[in-house]
mmCIF file of C-alpha atoms in Angstrom:
data_model
loop_
_atom_site.group_PDB
_atom_site.id
_atom_site.type_symbol
_atom_site.label_atom_id
_atom_site.label_comp_id
_atom_site.label_asym_id
_atom_site.label_seq_id
_atom_site.Cartn_x
_atom_site.Cartn_y
_atom_site.Cartn_z
ATOM 1 C CA MET E 371 7.055 4.947 26.000
ATOM 2 C CA SER E 372 7.401 8.638 25.142
ATOM 3 C CA ASP E 373 10.170 7.749 22.659
ATOM 4 C CA VAL E 374 7.852 5.472 20.664
ATOM 5 C CA THR E 375 5.951 6.922 17.709
ATOM 6 C CA ILE E 376 3.409 4.950 15.716
ATOM 7 C CA PHE E 377 2.362 6.139 12.272
ATOM 8 C CA VAL E 378 -0.885 4.801 10.785
ATOM 9 C CA ASP E 379 -2.457 5.480 7.411
ATOM 10 C CA PRO E 380 -5.729 3.527 7.758
ATOM 11 C CA LEU E 381 -6.570 3.753 4.058
ATOM 12 C CA ASP E 382 -3.694 4.569 1.740
ATOM 13 C CA GLY E 383 -5.353 4.702 -1.644
ATOM 14 C CA THR E 384 -8.533 6.517 -0.659
ATOM 15 C CA ARG E 385 -9.067 7.719 -4.216
ATOM 16 C CA GLU E 386 -8.582 4.192 -5.556
ATOM 17 C CA PHE E 387 -10.963 2.801 -2.929
ATOM 18 C CA VAL E 388 -13.690 5.276 -3.872
ATOM 19 C CA GLU E 389 -13.183 4.441 -7.550
ATOM 20 C CA GLY E 390 -13.459 0.696 -6.847
ATOM 21 C CA ARG E 391 -9.808 -0.136 -7.587
ATOM 22 C CA LEU E 392 -9.479 -2.176 -4.404
ATOM 23 C CA GLU E 393 -6.213 -3.869 -5.397
ATOM 24 C CA ASN E 394 -4.543 -0.449 -5.024
ATOM 25 C CA CYS E 395 -5.610 0.085 -1.395
ATOM 26 C CA GLN E 396 -3.528 -0.706 1.648
ATOM 27 C CA VAL E 397 -3.114 0.032 5.333
ATOM 28 C CA LEU E 398 0.275 1.378 6.388
ATOM 29 C CA VAL E 399 1.790 1.160 9.880
ATOM 30 C CA GLY E 400 5.227 2.370 10.899
ATOM 31 C CA ILE E 401 6.995 2.384 14.253
ATOM 32 C CA ALA E 402 9.844 4.676 15.271
ATOM 33 C CA ILE E 403 11.808 4.732 18.508
ATOM 34 C CA GLY E 404 13.695 7.886 19.362
ATOM 35 C CA GLY E 405 12.896 9.287 15.916
ATOM 36 C CA GLU E 406 14.383 6.310 14.076
ATOM 37 C CA ALA E 407 12.242 3.907 12.030
ATOM 38 C CA VAL E 408 12.413 0.373 13.431
ATOM 39 C CA ALA E 409 9.437 -1.504 11.988
ATOM 40 C CA GLY E 410 6.651 -1.283 9.469
ATOM 41 C CA ALA E 411 3.837 -3.239 7.942
ATOM 42 C CA ILE E 412 1.660 -2.935 4.876
ATOM 43 C CA GLY E 413 -1.738 -4.592 5.001
ATOM 44 C CA ILE E 414 -3.245 -5.320 1.603
ATOM 45 C CA PRO E 415 -6.873 -6.279 2.268
ATOM 46 C CA PHE E 416 -7.846 -6.966 -1.374
ATOM 47 C CA PRO E 417 -4.735 -8.291 -3.173
ATOM 48 C CA ALA E 418 -6.846 -9.621 -6.065
ATOM 49 C CA GLY E 419 -9.086 -6.551 -6.216
ATOM 50 C CA ASP E 420 -11.989 -8.278 -4.473
ATOM 51 C CA ASP E 421 -12.566 -10.478 -1.446
ATOM 52 C CA SER E 422 -11.743 -13.744 -3.246
ATOM 53 C CA THR E 423 -8.331 -14.112 -1.569
ATOM 54 C CA GLU E 424 -7.116 -13.668 1.965
ATOM 55 C CA PRO E 425 -5.401 -10.368 2.827
ATOM 56 C CA THR E 426 -1.640 -9.988 2.527
ATOM 57 C CA ILE E 427 0.641 -8.431 5.118
ATOM 58 C CA VAL E 428 4.184 -7.407 4.230
ATOM 59 C CA TYR E 429 6.310 -6.473 7.229
ATOM 60 C CA GLY E 430 9.824 -5.525 8.184
ATOM 61 C CA LEU E 431 11.802 -5.107 11.368
ATOM 62 C CA ALA E 432 15.114 -3.237 11.437
ATOM 63 C CA ASP E 433 18.133 -5.525 11.878
ATOM 64 C CA VAL E 434 15.873 -8.600 11.718
ATOM 65 C CA GLY E 435 14.372 -8.810 8.241
ATOM 66 C CA THR E 436 11.156 -8.886 6.294
ATOM 67 C CA GLY E 437 8.332 -11.278 5.625
ATOM 68 C CA VAL E 438 4.949 -11.850 4.055
ATOM 69 C CA MET E 439 1.838 -13.372 5.597
ATOM 70 C CA GLY E 440 -1.311 -14.316 3.728
ATOM 71 C CA ALA E 441 -1.942 -14.488 0.010
ATOM 72 C CA PRO E 442 1.203 -14.134 -2.117
ATOM 73 C CA LEU E 443 1.208 -11.063 -4.327
ATOM 74 C CA THR E 444 0.875 -11.925 -7.992
ATOM 75 C CA ARG E 445 0.960 -8.472 -9.509
ATOM 76 C CA GLY E 446 3.184 -5.458 -9.542
ATOM 77 C CA PRO E 447 4.243 -2.815 -12.026
ATOM 78 C CA TYR E 448 7.985 -3.243 -11.627
ATOM 79 C CA PRO E 449 10.003 -1.392 -12.721
ATOM 80 C CA LEU E 450 7.589 1.517 -12.410
ATOM 81 C CA ASP E 451 8.991 3.646 -15.231
ATOM 82 C CA ARG E 452 8.291 0.866 -17.758
ATOM 83 C CA ASN E 453 4.906 -0.295 -16.511
ATOM 84 C CA ILE E 454 2.830 2.712 -15.438
ATOM 85 C CA ASP E 455 -0.016 2.711 -17.939
ATOM 86 C CA GLY E 456 -2.201 5.379 -16.322
ATOM 87 C CA VAL E 457 -5.102 2.953 -15.777
ATOM 88 C CA LYS E 458 -4.247 -0.292 -14.005
ATOM 89 C CA TYR E 459 -1.054 1.195 -12.560
ATOM 90 C CA PRO E 460 -1.658 4.957 -12.442
ATOM 91 C CA ARG E 461 1.079 7.476 -11.823
ATOM 92 C CA PRO E 462 1.452 8.572 -8.201
ATOM 93 C CA HIS E 463 -0.709 11.569 -7.413
ATOM 94 C CA ILE E 464 -1.167 14.238 -4.801
ATOM 95 C CA ALA E 465 -4.377 13.657 -2.879
ATOM 96 C CA THR E 466 -6.884 16.387 -3.667
ATOM 97 C CA GLY E 467 -10.142 14.923 -2.418
ATOM 98 C CA ASP E 468 -11.438 15.233 -5.980
ATOM 99 C CA SER E 469 -11.160 12.002 -7.962
ATOM 100 C CA THR E 470 -11.483 13.939 -11.222
ATOM 101 C CA ALA E 471 -8.469 16.168 -10.498
ATOM 102 C CA ASP E 472 -5.198 15.543 -12.314
#
């Protein structure tokens, strides 16, 4: 078991959560064995921005594949360079702890 590493970000999107932009919050989990990534999951608790839909889980397992459980995602700013508007899909930022910081 000493070769297994589990990475957890219990609230990726803390700034968005505090600002009420719940659709931009997720839980991230990654698993590595011997320093090599082998699996990961993204939990999206509020895919519609509120609790009107069930959560979504997107997962992947090396050499096996990927999948989605729960509510299908109906949004996404893809490709990013064309769709980042600074409001609904803000540019990535460095966490500062200050939601007014640029």
